[in-house]
Structures are given as C-alpha cells and as structure tokens.
Short mmCIF file of C-alpha atoms in Angstrom, two decimals:
data_model
loop_
_atom_site.label_atom_id
_atom_site.label_comp_id
_atom_site.label_asym_id
_atom_site.label_seq_id
_atom_site.Cartn_x
_atom_site.Cartn_y
_atom_site.Cartn_z
CA UNK A 1 21.68 45.28 22.08
CA UNK A 2 23.14 43.93 25.33
CA UNK A 3 23.91 47.47 26.49
CA UNK A 4 20.34 48.57 25.72
CA UNK A 5 18.87 45.64 27.69
CA UNK A 6 21.19 46.38 30.63
CA UNK A 7 20.11 50.03 30.75
CA UNK A 8 16.43 49.07 30.54
CA UNK A 9 16.87 46.63 33.42
CA UNK A 10 18.61 49.21 35.62
CA UNK A 11 15.93 51.81 34.92
CA UNK A 12 13.19 49.32 35.69
CA UNK A 13 14.76 48.46 39.07
CA UNK A 14 15.38 52.13 39.76
CA UNK A 15 11.76 53.02 39.01
CA UNK A 16 10.51 50.63 41.71
CA UNK A 17 12.05 52.84 44.35
CA UNK A 18 11.32 56.27 42.92
CA UNK A 19 8.21 57.87 41.43
CA UNK A 20 10.04 60.31 39.16
CA UNK A 21 10.41 57.87 36.26
CA UNK A 22 8.16 58.76 33.30
CA UNK A 23 8.12 57.77 29.69
CA UNK A 24 6.27 56.38 26.74
CA UNK A 25 6.35 53.59 24.18
CA UNK A 26 5.28 53.58 20.54
CA UNK A 27 5.42 50.79 17.96
CA UNK A 28 4.23 50.49 14.37
CA UNK A 29 4.64 47.13 12.65
CA UNK A 30 3.73 46.36 9.04
CA UNK A 31 3.62 43.14 7.06
CA UNK A 32 3.68 43.94 3.35
CA UNK A 33 2.00 41.73 0.77
CA UNK A 34 1.48 41.69 -3.00
CA UNK A 35 -2.04 41.58 -4.31
CA UNK A 36 -3.57 41.77 -7.78
CA UNK A 37 -3.36 45.57 -8.03
CA UNK A 38 -0.69 46.82 -5.63
CA UNK A 39 2.88 45.57 -6.00
CA UNK A 40 5.80 46.49 -3.78
CA UNK A 41 8.31 48.66 -5.61
CA UNK A 42 11.12 47.96 -3.16
CA UNK A 43 13.62 45.12 -3.66
CA UNK A 44 14.64 44.98 0.00
CA UNK A 45 11.00 44.84 1.16
CA UNK A 46 10.39 41.95 -1.22
CA UNK A 47 13.08 39.95 0.59
CA UNK A 48 11.75 40.60 4.09
CA UNK A 49 8.09 41.58 4.36
CA UNK A 50 8.16 42.44 8.09
CA UNK A 51 9.04 46.04 9.01
CA UNK A 52 8.79 47.69 12.41
CA UNK A 53 9.60 51.00 14.14
CA UNK A 54 9.68 51.17 17.96
CA UNK A 55 10.45 54.07 20.31
CA UNK A 56 10.91 53.86 24.08
CA UNK A 57 11.25 57.24 25.83
CA UNK A 58 12.48 57.28 29.45
CA UNK A 59 13.03 60.30 31.73
CA UNK A 60 14.05 60.51 35.36
CA UNK A 61 13.46 63.73 37.35
CA UNK A 62 15.31 64.62 40.53
CA UNK A 63 14.76 68.13 41.89
CA UNK A 64 15.92 70.48 39.10
CA UNK A 65 17.64 67.72 37.14
CA UNK A 66 16.36 65.45 34.39
CA UNK A 67 18.22 62.64 32.68
CA UNK A 68 16.59 61.03 29.67
CA UNK A 69 17.04 58.76 26.73
CA UNK A 70 15.13 57.46 23.74
CA UNK A 71 15.79 53.91 22.56
CA UNK A 72 14.85 53.17 18.96
CA UNK A 73 14.41 49.81 17.27
CA UNK A 74 14.11 49.25 13.51
CA UNK A 75 14.19 45.46 13.32
CA UNK A 76 14.12 43.54 11.15
CA UNK A 77 13.73 46.63 8.91
CA UNK A 78 12.46 50.19 9.21
CA UNK A 79 9.07 50.99 7.71
CA UNK A 80 9.02 51.72 3.99
CA UNK A 81 10.31 55.14 2.86
CA UNK A 82 12.15 55.83 6.12
CA UNK A 83 15.82 56.74 6.13
CA UNK A 84 17.73 53.51 5.29
CA UNK A 85 20.27 54.50 7.94
CA UNK A 86 17.63 53.65 10.58
CA UNK A 87 18.67 50.10 11.49
CA UNK A 88 18.73 47.68 14.42
CA UNK A 89 18.49 48.93 18.03
CA UNK A 90 20.28 52.07 19.21
CA UNK A 91 20.08 54.96 21.60
CA UNK A 92 18.25 57.62 19.58
CA UNK A 93 18.93 60.32 22.14
CA UNK A 94 20.52 60.87 25.53
CA UNK A 95 20.56 64.09 27.54
CA UNK A 96 21.08 65.70 30.92
CA UNK A 97 19.06 68.81 31.75
CA UNK A 98 19.20 71.34 34.60
CA UNK A 99 16.11 73.56 34.83
CA UNK A 100 15.80 76.12 37.64
CA UNK A 101 12.68 78.20 37.02
CA UNK A 102 13.31 80.55 39.95
CA UNK A 103 16.77 81.49 38.66
CA UNK A 104 15.72 81.48 35.00
CA UNK A 105 18.35 78.90 34.02
CA UNK A 106 17.70 75.96 31.67
CA UNK A 107 20.72 74.03 30.36
CA UNK A 108 20.71 70.79 28.34
CA UNK A 109 23.76 68.72 27.45
CA UNK A 110 23.32 65.94 24.89
CA UNK A 111 20.50 65.66 22.34
CA UNK A 112 18.09 68.57 22.34
CA UNK A 113 15.29 70.14 20.28
CA UNK A 114 14.68 73.87 19.89
CA UNK A 115 13.28 76.51 17.57
CA UNK A 116 14.04 80.18 16.82
CA UNK A 117 11.05 82.30 15.84
CA UNK A 118 8.66 80.48 13.52
CA UNK A 119 11.43 78.03 12.57
CA UNK A 120 12.41 79.68 9.27
CA UNK A 121 15.89 80.30 10.67
CA UNK A 122 16.31 77.19 12.82
CA UNK A 123 14.31 74.26 14.13
CA UNK A 124 15.44 70.90 15.49
CA UNK A 125 12.50 68.55 15.96
CA UNK A 126 11.18 65.00 15.76
CA UNK A 127 8.14 63.69 13.88
CA UNK A 128 7.97 59.91 13.83
CA UNK A 129 5.10 59.77 11.33
CA UNK A 130 7.23 61.28 8.55
CA UNK A 131 10.49 59.79 9.80
CA UNK A 132 12.30 62.95 10.78
CA UNK A 133 14.57 63.46 13.78
CA UNK A 134 16.90 66.42 13.36
CA UNK A 135 17.96 66.85 16.97
CA UNK A 136 21.29 68.49 17.80
CA UNK A 137 23.86 66.84 20.07
CA UNK A 138 25.73 69.43 22.08
CA UNK A 139 24.89 72.20 24.55
CA UNK A 140 21.73 74.32 24.77
CA UNK A 141 21.72 77.05 27.42
CA UNK A 142 18.74 79.33 28.14
CA UNK A 143 18.78 82.25 30.57
CA UNK A 144 16.12 84.75 31.58
CA UNK A 145 17.98 88.00 32.23
CA UNK A 146 14.76 89.45 33.65
CA UNK A 147 11.03 89.23 32.95
CA UNK A 148 11.52 91.15 29.68
CA UNK A 149 14.65 89.64 28.13
CA UNK A 150 15.32 85.94 27.46
CA UNK A 151 18.24 84.38 25.63
CA UNK A 152 19.38 81.07 24.16
CA UNK A 153 22.85 79.99 23.08
CA UNK A 154 23.44 76.58 21.50
CA UNK A 155 25.99 74.57 19.58
CA UNK A 156 26.70 71.04 18.46
CA UNK A 157 26.34 68.50 15.67
CA UNK A 158 23.08 67.49 14.03
CA UNK A 159 21.73 63.96 14.06
CA UNK A 160 21.39 62.62 10.49
CA UNK A 161 20.83 58.88 10.96
CA UNK A 162 20.72 56.92 14.17
CA UNK A 163 21.13 58.82 17.43
CA UNK A 164 24.91 59.13 17.34
CA UNK A 165 25.36 59.52 13.57
CA UNK A 166 26.18 63.18 13.04
CA UNK A 167 26.67 65.57 10.15
CA UNK A 168 30.25 66.57 9.32
CA UNK A 169 29.62 70.13 10.41
CA UNK A 170 29.07 72.23 13.50
CA UNK A 171 25.92 74.23 14.19
CA UNK A 172 26.04 77.29 16.44
CA UNK A 173 23.30 79.75 17.26
CA UNK A 174 21.89 82.42 19.56
CA UNK A 175 18.43 83.87 20.01
CA UNK A 176 17.10 86.72 22.18
CA UNK A 177 13.50 87.74 22.79
CA UNK A 178 12.19 91.00 24.25
CA UNK A 179 8.86 91.99 25.81
CA UNK A 180 8.88 95.56 24.53
CA UNK A 181 5.40 96.51 25.76
CA UNK A 182 6.30 95.51 29.30
CA UNK A 183 9.55 97.46 29.07
CA UNK A 184 7.49 100.52 28.13
CA UNK A 185 5.00 99.71 30.92
CA UNK A 186 2.14 99.47 28.42
CA UNK A 187 -0.80 97.30 29.38
CA UNK A 188 -3.27 98.10 26.59
CA UNK A 189 -1.30 96.24 23.91
CA UNK A 190 1.32 93.51 23.46
CA UNK A 191 4.55 94.11 21.57
CA UNK A 192 7.43 91.64 21.41
CA UNK A 193 10.66 91.36 19.44
CA UNK A 194 13.15 88.61 18.65
CA UNK A 195 16.55 88.39 16.98
CA UNK A 196 18.43 85.24 16.03
CA UNK A 197 21.62 83.91 14.49
CA UNK A 198 22.61 80.47 13.17
CA UNK A 199 25.93 79.45 11.68
CA UNK A 200 26.93 76.24 9.89
CA UNK A 201 30.64 75.42 9.93
CA UNK A 202 31.74 72.81 7.39
CA UNK A 203 35.44 72.03 7.47
CA UNK A 204 35.66 68.24 7.07
CA UNK A 205 34.39 67.69 3.51
CA UNK A 206 36.61 67.68 0.42
CA UNK A 207 34.30 69.85 -1.67
CA UNK A 208 34.71 72.71 0.83
CA UNK A 209 38.36 73.35 -0.06
CA UNK A 210 37.58 76.45 -2.15
CA UNK A 211 34.30 77.45 -0.50
CA UNK A 212 33.35 79.47 2.55
CA UNK A 213 33.39 77.03 5.43
CA UNK A 214 31.08 79.19 7.57
CA UNK A 215 27.57 80.02 6.36
CA UNK A 216 25.72 82.59 8.46
CA UNK A 217 22.00 83.32 8.74
CA UNK A 218 20.14 85.98 10.72
CA UNK A 219 16.54 86.74 11.67
CA UNK A 220 14.43 89.51 13.19
CA UNK A 221 10.84 89.07 14.31
CA UNK A 222 8.17 91.25 15.91
CA UNK A 223 4.54 90.72 17.01
CA UNK A 224 1.90 93.28 17.97
CA UNK A 225 -1.58 92.61 19.40
CA UNK A 226 -4.31 94.90 20.67
CA UNK A 227 -7.87 93.88 21.37
CA UNK A 228 -8.85 91.34 18.75
CA UNK A 229 -6.28 92.52 16.20
CA UNK A 230 -2.78 91.13 15.75
CA UNK A 231 0.04 91.45 13.23
CA UNK A 232 3.48 89.88 13.11
CA UNK A 233 6.44 89.93 10.75
CA UNK A 234 9.64 87.91 10.49
CA UNK A 235 12.59 88.39 8.13
CA UNK A 236 15.42 85.90 7.63
CA UNK A 237 18.61 86.39 5.64
CA UNK A 238 21.10 83.65 4.71
CA UNK A 239 24.41 84.65 3.16
CA UNK A 240 25.43 83.42 -0.29
CA UNK A 241 25.62 79.65 -0.57
CA UNK A 242 26.59 77.53 -3.58
CA UNK A 243 24.07 75.81 -5.83
CA UNK A 244 23.41 72.10 -5.22
CA UNK A 245 21.32 70.13 -7.75
CA UNK A 246 20.82 66.38 -7.94
CA UNK A 247 23.63 65.78 -5.41
CA UNK A 248 26.02 67.85 -7.54
CA UNK A 249 27.67 71.01 -6.21
CA UNK A 250 28.27 73.97 -8.53
CA UNK A 251 30.95 76.05 -6.74
CA UNK A 252 30.85 78.81 -9.38
CA UNK A 253 27.16 79.58 -8.81
CA UNK A 254 25.94 80.97 -5.50
CA UNK A 255 22.91 82.85 -4.28
CA UNK A 256 21.78 84.46 -1.04
CA UNK A 257 18.67 83.28 0.79
CA UNK A 258 15.88 85.32 2.34
CA UNK A 259 12.37 84.90 3.71
CA UNK A 260 9.69 87.40 4.71
CA UNK A 261 6.68 86.12 6.66
CA UNK A 262 3.71 88.32 7.61
CA UNK A 263 0.78 87.13 9.73
CA UNK A 264 -2.23 89.29 10.54
CA UNK A 265 -5.78 88.78 11.67
CA UNK A 266 -8.72 89.84 13.78
CA UNK A 267 -11.11 87.93 16.00
CA UNK A 268 -14.15 88.60 18.11
CA UNK A 269 -16.99 86.47 19.43
CA UNK A 270 -18.44 84.48 16.54
CA UNK A 271 -16.05 85.76 13.85
CA UNK A 272 -12.35 85.62 12.95
CA UNK A 273 -10.06 85.96 9.97
CA UNK A 274 -6.38 85.29 9.44
CA UNK A 275 -3.96 86.08 6.58
CA UNK A 276 -0.47 84.60 6.12
CA UNK A 277 1.87 85.99 3.45
CA UNK A 278 5.34 84.67 2.65
CA UNK A 279 8.08 85.39 0.15
CA UNK A 280 10.91 82.85 0.31
CA UNK A 281 14.04 82.70 -1.83
CA UNK A 282 16.72 79.97 -1.62
CA UNK A 283 15.93 79.17 2.01
CA UNK A 284 16.64 75.44 1.99
CA UNK A 285 19.23 75.10 4.79
CA UNK A 286 21.01 71.81 5.54
CA UNK A 287 23.75 70.83 7.96
CA UNK A 288 25.77 69.67 4.92
CA UNK A 289 25.52 71.27 1.50
CA UNK A 290 25.37 67.89 -0.23
CA UNK A 291 22.20 66.94 1.70
CA UNK A 292 20.19 69.49 -0.29
CA UNK A 293 16.82 68.14 -1.41
CA UNK A 294 17.38 64.62 -0.09
CA UNK A 295 14.41 62.26 -0.03
CA UNK A 296 14.42 61.69 3.75
CA UNK A 297 14.64 65.33 4.97
CA UNK A 298 18.02 64.39 6.47
CA UNK A 299 20.01 67.31 7.83
CA UNK A 300 17.23 69.90 7.52
CA UNK A 301 18.12 72.80 9.81
CA UNK A 302 15.00 74.94 9.46
CA UNK A 303 11.24 74.45 9.35
CA UNK A 304 9.44 75.45 6.15
CA UNK A 305 5.86 74.17 6.13
CA UNK A 306 3.46 74.71 3.28
CA UNK A 307 1.19 77.61 4.20
CA UNK A 308 -2.04 76.00 3.10
CA UNK A 309 -4.93 74.56 5.09
CA UNK A 310 -4.23 71.07 6.40
CA UNK A 311 -7.22 69.16 5.08
CA UNK A 312 -8.94 66.27 6.86
CA UNK A 313 -10.26 64.16 3.99
CA UNK A 314 -8.31 61.70 1.85
CA UNK A 315 -9.20 63.05 -1.62
CA UNK A 316 -8.29 66.59 -0.54
CA UNK A 317 -4.76 65.36 0.13
CA UNK A 318 -3.97 63.79 -3.25
CA UNK A 319 -2.73 67.03 -4.85
CA UNK A 320 -1.20 68.57 -1.78
CA UNK A 321 1.18 71.52 -2.00
CA UNK A 322 4.72 71.31 -0.63
CA UNK A 323 6.74 74.47 0.10
CA UNK A 324 9.29 75.39 -2.60
CA UNK A 325 12.39 76.84 -0.90
CA UNK A 326 14.93 75.60 -3.46
CA UNK A 327 17.29 77.43 -5.79
CA UNK A 328 16.91 75.59 -9.12
CA UNK A 329 18.94 76.41 -12.26
CA UNK A 330 17.44 73.76 -14.56
CA UNK A 331 14.78 74.40 -17.19
CA UNK A 332 12.22 75.44 -14.57
CA UNK A 333 14.51 78.16 -13.11
CA UNK A 334 13.07 78.30 -9.61
CA UNK A 335 14.47 80.41 -6.77
CA UNK A 336 11.66 80.01 -4.24
CA UNK A 337 8.00 80.90 -3.83
CA UNK A 338 5.70 83.83 -3.14
CA UNK A 339 2.07 83.80 -2.04
CA UNK A 340 -0.19 83.37 0.94
CA UNK A 341 -3.34 81.96 2.46
CA UNK A 342 -6.42 83.25 4.27
CA UNK A 343 -8.98 81.77 6.66
CA UNK A 344 -12.37 83.24 7.57
CA UNK A 345 -14.54 81.84 10.34
CA UNK A 346 -18.10 82.86 11.17
CA UNK A 347 -20.63 81.42 13.61
CA UNK A 348 -24.31 81.88 12.87
CA UNK A 349 -25.86 82.44 16.26
CA UNK A 350 -28.19 79.92 17.86
CA UNK A 351 -31.80 80.80 17.22
CA UNK A 352 -31.07 82.71 14.00
CA UNK A 353 -32.43 81.68 10.60
CA UNK A 354 -29.17 80.02 9.51
CA UNK A 355 -28.01 79.10 12.99
CA UNK A 356 -31.02 77.08 14.00
CA UNK A 357 -31.37 75.65 17.48
CA UNK A 358 -27.73 74.60 17.84
CA UNK A 359 -25.87 77.11 15.66
CA UNK A 360 -23.97 76.78 12.37
CA UNK A 361 -20.28 77.37 11.64
CA UNK A 362 -18.93 78.61 8.30
CA UNK A 363 -15.25 78.40 7.33
CA UNK A 364 -13.88 79.86 4.08
CA UNK A 365 -10.22 79.43 3.20
CA UNK A 366 -7.94 79.79 0.22
CA UNK A 367 -4.33 80.04 -0.86
CA UNK A 368 -2.26 81.09 -3.88
CA UNK A 369 1.39 80.20 -4.51
CA UNK A 370 3.69 81.04 -7.41
CA UNK A 371 7.34 81.05 -8.29
CA UNK A 372 9.32 84.27 -7.94
CA UNK A 373 9.66 86.06 -11.25
CA UNK A 374 13.30 85.93 -12.35
CA UNK A 375 15.61 86.23 -15.31
CA UNK A 376 19.04 84.89 -16.25
CA UNK A 377 21.94 87.28 -15.69
CA UNK A 378 25.67 87.08 -16.06
CA UNK A 379 26.81 87.39 -12.47
CA UNK A 380 27.76 84.59 -10.13
CA UNK A 381 24.18 83.86 -9.02
CA UNK A 382 23.00 83.03 -12.54
CA UNK A 383 19.51 84.38 -11.77
CA UNK A 384 18.07 87.77 -10.92
CA UNK A 385 14.77 87.81 -9.02
CA UNK A 386 12.10 90.45 -8.49
CA UNK A 387 11.09 91.11 -4.89
CA UNK A 388 7.33 91.23 -5.55
CA UNK A 389 7.34 89.56 -8.95
CA UNK A 390 4.94 86.64 -9.38
CA UNK A 391 6.18 84.04 -11.85
CA UNK A 392 4.63 80.72 -12.83
CA UNK A 393 1.59 79.77 -10.78
CA UNK A 394 2.32 76.69 -8.68
CA UNK A 395 -0.82 76.04 -6.67
CA UNK A 396 -4.11 77.50 -5.49
CA UNK A 397 -7.09 76.29 -3.54
CA UNK A 398 -10.42 77.66 -2.37
CA UNK A 399 -12.63 75.88 0.12
CA UNK A 400 -15.96 76.38 1.86
CA UNK A 401 -16.87 74.31 4.91
CA UNK A 402 -20.16 74.26 6.82
CA UNK A 403 -20.45 72.56 10.22
CA UNK A 404 -23.99 72.01 11.41
CA UNK A 405 -25.32 70.45 14.60
CA UNK A 406 -28.87 69.16 14.06
CA UNK A 407 -29.48 67.91 17.59
CA UNK A 408 -27.52 67.09 20.72
CA UNK A 409 -26.66 63.69 19.19
CA UNK A 410 -26.38 64.45 15.46
CA UNK A 411 -23.96 66.71 13.57
CA UNK A 412 -22.69 67.07 9.98
CA UNK A 413 -19.87 68.65 7.97
CA UNK A 414 -20.15 69.68 4.30
CA UNK A 415 -17.20 70.95 2.25
CA UNK A 416 -16.36 72.07 -1.27
CA UNK A 417 -12.74 72.45 -2.42
CA UNK A 418 -11.30 73.73 -5.69
CA UNK A 419 -7.60 73.05 -6.39
CA UNK A 420 -5.05 74.01 -9.06
CA UNK A 421 -1.83 71.96 -9.06
CA UNK A 422 0.99 72.77 -11.51
CA UNK A 423 2.45 69.30 -11.66
CA UNK A 424 5.14 70.07 -14.32
CA UNK A 425 6.73 72.60 -11.94
CA UNK A 426 6.04 70.82 -8.64
CA UNK A 427 6.82 67.17 -9.34
CA UNK A 428 7.82 66.96 -13.00
CA UNK A 429 4.69 65.19 -14.25
CA UNK A 430 2.88 66.07 -17.45
CA UNK A 431 -0.41 67.63 -16.42
CA UNK A 432 -1.61 70.81 -14.77
CA UNK A 433 -4.32 69.41 -12.50
CA UNK A 434 -7.59 71.23 -11.90
CA UNK A 435 -9.91 69.50 -9.46
CA UNK A 436 -13.18 70.02 -7.61
CA UNK A 437 -13.99 67.99 -4.50
CA UNK A 438 -17.22 67.57 -2.55
CA UNK A 439 -17.14 66.01 0.91
CA UNK A 440 -19.88 65.21 3.41
CA UNK A 441 -19.65 63.71 6.88
CA UNK A 442 -22.24 62.97 9.53
CA UNK A 443 -21.92 61.63 13.07
CA UNK A 444 -24.71 60.23 15.21
CA UNK A 445 -24.27 59.32 18.88
CA UNK A 446 -26.67 57.01 20.67
CA UNK A 447 -26.98 55.00 23.90
CA UNK A 448 -24.58 57.45 25.60
CA UNK A 449 -21.29 55.86 24.50
CA UNK A 450 -21.93 54.59 20.96
CA UNK A 451 -21.58 56.53 17.72
CA UNK A 452 -21.58 56.07 13.96
CA UNK A 453 -19.66 58.29 11.55
CA UNK A 454 -20.27 58.18 7.78
CA UNK A 455 -18.15 60.02 5.21
CA UNK A 456 -18.48 60.40 1.43
CA UNK A 457 -16.23 62.22 -1.07
CA UNK A 458 -15.99 62.79 -4.79
CA UNK A 459 -13.26 64.42 -6.91
CA UNK A 460 -13.58 65.66 -10.48
CA UNK A 461 -10.10 66.10 -12.04
CA UNK A 462 -9.05 66.90 -15.60
CA UNK A 463 -5.83 64.83 -15.68
CA UNK A 464 -3.53 62.29 -14.05
CA UNK A 465 -5.83 59.60 -12.56
CA UNK A 466 -8.85 61.87 -13.07
CA UNK A 467 -12.04 61.21 -11.07
CA UNK A 468 -12.06 59.60 -7.63
CA UNK A 469 -14.71 58.50 -5.16
CA UNK A 470 -14.14 57.67 -1.48
CA UNK A 471 -16.08 56.72 1.61
CA UNK A 472 -15.63 55.76 5.26
CA UNK A 473 -17.86 54.13 7.85
CA UNK A 474 -16.74 54.17 11.49
CA UNK A 475 -18.46 52.66 14.51
CA UNK A 476 -17.49 53.41 18.11
CA UNK A 477 -18.89 50.59 20.22
CA UNK A 478 -18.00 52.32 23.49
CA UNK A 479 -15.25 54.51 24.95
CA UNK A 480 -12.73 51.72 24.37
CA UNK A 481 -13.55 49.99 21.08
CA UNK A 482 -13.95 51.42 17.58
CA UNK A 483 -13.77 49.98 14.06
CA UNK A 484 -13.81 51.35 10.53
CA UNK A 485 -13.89 50.48 6.84
CA UNK A 486 -12.86 52.86 4.04
CA UNK A 487 -12.18 52.90 0.32
CA UNK A 488 -10.74 55.24 -2.32
CA UNK A 489 -11.31 54.40 -5.99
CA UNK A 490 -9.89 56.18 -9.05
CA UNK A 491 -12.69 55.06 -11.33
CA UNK A 492 -11.92 57.81 -13.86
CA UNK A 493 -8.41 56.55 -14.70
CA UNK A 494 -7.99 56.29 -18.49
CA UNK A 495 -5.94 53.12 -17.94
CA UNK A 496 -8.56 50.65 -16.78
CA UNK A 497 -5.87 48.29 -15.46
CA UNK A 498 -4.80 50.99 -12.96
CA UNK A 499 -8.26 51.64 -11.54
CA UNK A 500 -7.59 50.59 -7.96
CA UNK A 501 -9.70 50.30 -4.81
CA UNK A 502 -7.49 51.54 -1.97
CA UNK A 503 -9.55 49.81 0.71
CA UNK A 504 -8.77 49.62 4.44
CA UNK A 505 -10.44 47.93 7.38
CA UNK A 506 -9.35 48.17 10.99
CA UNK A 507 -10.14 48.48 14.70
CA UNK A 508 -8.65 50.06 17.79
CA UNK A 509 -8.83 49.60 21.55
CA UNK A 510 -8.13 52.46 23.96
CA UNK A 511 -7.76 52.13 27.72
CA UNK A 512 -6.52 55.17 29.61
CA UNK A 513 -3.26 56.28 27.96
CA UNK A 514 -2.84 53.05 26.00
CA UNK A 515 -4.09 52.55 22.45
CA UNK A 516 -3.75 49.41 20.31
CA UNK A 517 -4.82 49.43 16.65
CA UNK A 518 -4.79 46.99 13.75
CA UNK A 519 -5.68 47.46 10.10
CA UNK A 520 -5.39 45.75 6.75
CA UNK A 521 -5.52 47.32 3.31
CA UNK A 522 -3.81 49.31 0.59
CA UNK A 523 -1.77 52.50 0.82
CA UNK A 524 -1.95 55.03 -2.01
CA UNK A 525 1.45 56.30 -3.13
CA UNK A 526 2.21 60.02 -3.03
CA UNK A 527 3.00 62.80 -0.57
CA UNK A 528 2.34 62.22 3.12
CA UNK A 529 2.23 65.54 4.98
CA UNK A 530 2.23 66.31 8.70
CA UNK A 531 2.03 69.95 9.77
CA UNK A 532 2.85 71.08 6.24
CA UNK A 533 6.07 69.02 6.00
CA UNK A 534 5.87 66.21 3.46
CA UNK A 535 7.65 63.05 2.38
CA UNK A 536 6.93 60.61 -0.43
CA UNK A 537 5.43 57.20 0.35
CA UNK A 538 5.18 54.32 -2.07
CA UNK A 539 2.18 52.15 -2.83
CA UNK A 540 1.90 49.15 -0.55
CA UNK A 541 -0.57 46.65 0.82
CA UNK A 542 -0.58 44.67 4.03
CA UNK A 543 -1.28 44.49 7.75
CA UNK A 544 -0.46 47.33 10.18
CA UNK A 545 -0.41 47.04 13.98
CA UNK A 546 0.20 50.03 16.25
CA UNK A 547 0.71 50.43 20.00
CA UNK A 548 1.15 53.67 22.00
CA UNK A 549 1.26 54.16 25.76
CA UNK A 550 2.79 56.42 28.38
CA UNK A 551 3.58 56.15 32.07
#
C-alpha cells in the first residue's frame, strides 16, 4: 500500500509539469443487507457487509513512448461473485509501449491485451462488470511489413488473480493478416486473409508428467465484401487435449478441438440482414488444464460469446443462453454446440402507410443451438461426433421488435420474444423452459432537456418460477440528473413464499466525463452476461454506489 501511494504521489507531481498524463477512475461499492425475502448466501459477506472494487488507470505519453499502470483496490472485500483472489490493493497492470506509426512498429513489454481473428483462437481482455482480466504479462510485438501484410508475435504468462499472479504455463503466439484485394490491385471488392498460431506450454504442474506439455492451436480466416454483400469464414483447430471434469483430469481420454464460424449478410438503404453460423467442438482453452470450467473465467485464453441477440430488457435475460464449448463425458455427453442466429432489419419509409410521418423500424431476429450429435466409441476420445449432426436442442429464440417515432418528442418500442431453454442440459435443473415475453417502452421528451421513460414487461413460462411481470419508470430532470424506479415480480411461482419483488430505486448525476450513481434494491440471482460472456451472480440486497471519471 505504501508503494502504491508513493507512485500515485510521484505521478501527481509529474502531471503538474506535463500535459501527457491521462487516465480514469472507476469505483463500485456495495453494502449488502438481509431483508424478509432475500438472504445472503455467502458466509464471508455475512461477516463484512461492505464490498468495493476500485480501478485507477494512469498513462503517460512521451513522443512514441507510453508507460502505464492500473492500480486495483478490493478493500475490505471484492464485490460478490468476483474471483476471491482479488484482494487488497495491488498493481493490476504495468507496461511500457513503443508505437511508431510511420515505421509500422508497435511493441509492448509488460501487461498487454490482444486478439487474433474473432477471438476463437486467442483473446486477452478485461471486463470489470463480469470480473474478468486475462491480460498477458510478457512481450507483444507488431510490425507492418508493408500496407498489405501485418504481423504480431507475442509471448508471456497469463494473469489469473491479481496483476502479478500468473498461470504456471507459458503462452506464445503469432498472427499475420493480408490485404489480398490490394495485392491484386482490385478496387471493386475487399478480400482479406489471416492466419494464427497459439501454443500453451505447461511444464511446472505434477499432473503433466505423462502428458504433452505443449498444446498447439491454429486458425485461418478470410473475409470478402462487395457492394452491400459480405461473407467471412474462420476455422480453428486445437490439437488433442485431455478431458477435465469437475477439477479432475482424465489422462486416458483426450479429444481434439475445432471451430468453424461463418458470417454473411447484405445491406442497403433501409434494409439489412445478417446470418452467423458456428460449429464448435471442445474449444474451451485455458492457460492451465485444471482451470477448465472454473466459476470465475480464470485463465480463459480465447473468446467464445453466445451468438444470440443481446437483449435490453430484464425478463428477456432470465433464460439467457451461454456458449457450450466443453467436452463432457458425463450422462449428458456433450462435445460442443452447433447452430446460428439471424437478424433482419427493415425501415418503413417516412410518408408511407406503415412509416408515417417519422418512419418505422422493424427488427426480426432468431437463433437455434443444439449439441453435436455423437456416440460412444472405443478409442481414446471416448466419443465420436458428426460434423453436421444436430443432437439435443439446447436453446432457441425468435423475436420481433418495432420502433416507432410518433412525433419529434415521443417514441416507442414494442417487442415480442419466444424462448426455448433446455435447462437439464444447460444448467442441470429439472425443467425445459418455454416462455413468451411481451415488452413495451415509451419515451417522451419535454421542455428541451427533460424526459420520461416508461417500460412494461410480462413473461409467460411453463416451469421454474413461471410467470413474471416487470416495469420501470425513469425521469431525466436535465442533462445532469436522472432517477429511476423498477421492479420484477415472479407472481406465478408455485411456491408462494418465493414470490419476490426484485425492486430497485436509484439516481445518477453526470457532469462532463464524470458520473456518480446510487441505488438501493434487490438483485436477482442467475447469469449476468456482457457481450455474450456470462458469469453467475447470487441473490443479494443492499445499497450500490458507483463513480466513473476520466482525465
């Protein structure tokens, strides 16, 4: 702590003489309470009700050089459901970067983030909301050979806890991208290519004595676009890796990993559609084998989001799908997933019958996901899978959304969503959930800087907690102040004692780049997802205060 304070003091003094200092600060503090309906299911939280996460990011630029650090504080305790290794005050990251755009050189030593392709092969990133920071500490060197060929070479150890807690393995990788259309001197279309490699070297853990210490993975990616049409494909292959289930390693069972991702679509003025297809088999990739499937996403080396629409409303996110990359030899016999999603957008022109004076937007989307059809065999993998075989249905949804502007001050959104959620295969619960959700929202702006937003939702579900109702009222007093009140209520729960109002009330103040918020209420337990990556959160009640700013 003394070292952190010393560094902060030096940087503060230094910033008075130079204008190149920039940074940001973020804090979320929660005080948990017990009420009549929501009880904390965490023994440590019961002892100390105050939890807080703080992040101070500081960067100093001088010509082509940047030196930076992130200081993290988790005192007296980290927020609920965050990695328990996040404790006290530490340097979360430290790096030195040289970036010369004219020479095409970009080199970082220390903590760095990067991504190859779509991230299926490799991604190191931070998302504070879901408590993930999988940066790599080492060397990352990028070089532009010319305007058509760019390369990256990297290596180091992955962060798994606080900033200088590392996995007992080495990560190495290389990635090269090519502008093929420009090489061919073609201007009427775009064509690019990309190849990548990532290796994980484990040589410090006892269980590796009879296993391959080096696990290799490769990728190839291409994208083509002409006019309003585009199509892209990416294939990833990971060599055989042993089965890990419930923290237990089965050295006699191994299976290769692979992923095929296809994106295609077309757009023109007033209309667009997009289709994403993916087949993924045993593509969970961790910096240590024994991290597989851990609760906190610790040691995740690649990025595998759920390819479904990221919905805005609370009831739409109760039965949310999470990608299934795991090789599973238990009764469910899962090796991955296969499926896809589509989105269709259409704008009814202003002045038309359906468009009206201000126009109307229609969005239709849907997705379907299933396990890969497989059977037990006698070889070392234990399972044999079919490339295009659809097994048990995991999830599907179909939604229709209409956005209508009635006047320059008044607009509305209406949405219908149908969901199928195979809970026995996805989270081990009893029911296959079938639900239908209606949502409506309207916003009215008046007196130039004031607005009111009202939201109402209803879910009909055949199982679990069954029917829900929810609503939100939000008032923006001006460009600085806003306040809200919301509630979710599972009134259809067969157990009347577990019919709970998940109410929340709060306000926020925004001035320039600074935002301060405060809220009190109940948090529903379940999956919290950001960008298709999810973590479990437990039920809780209490006060939350948040501060964000940058400079």
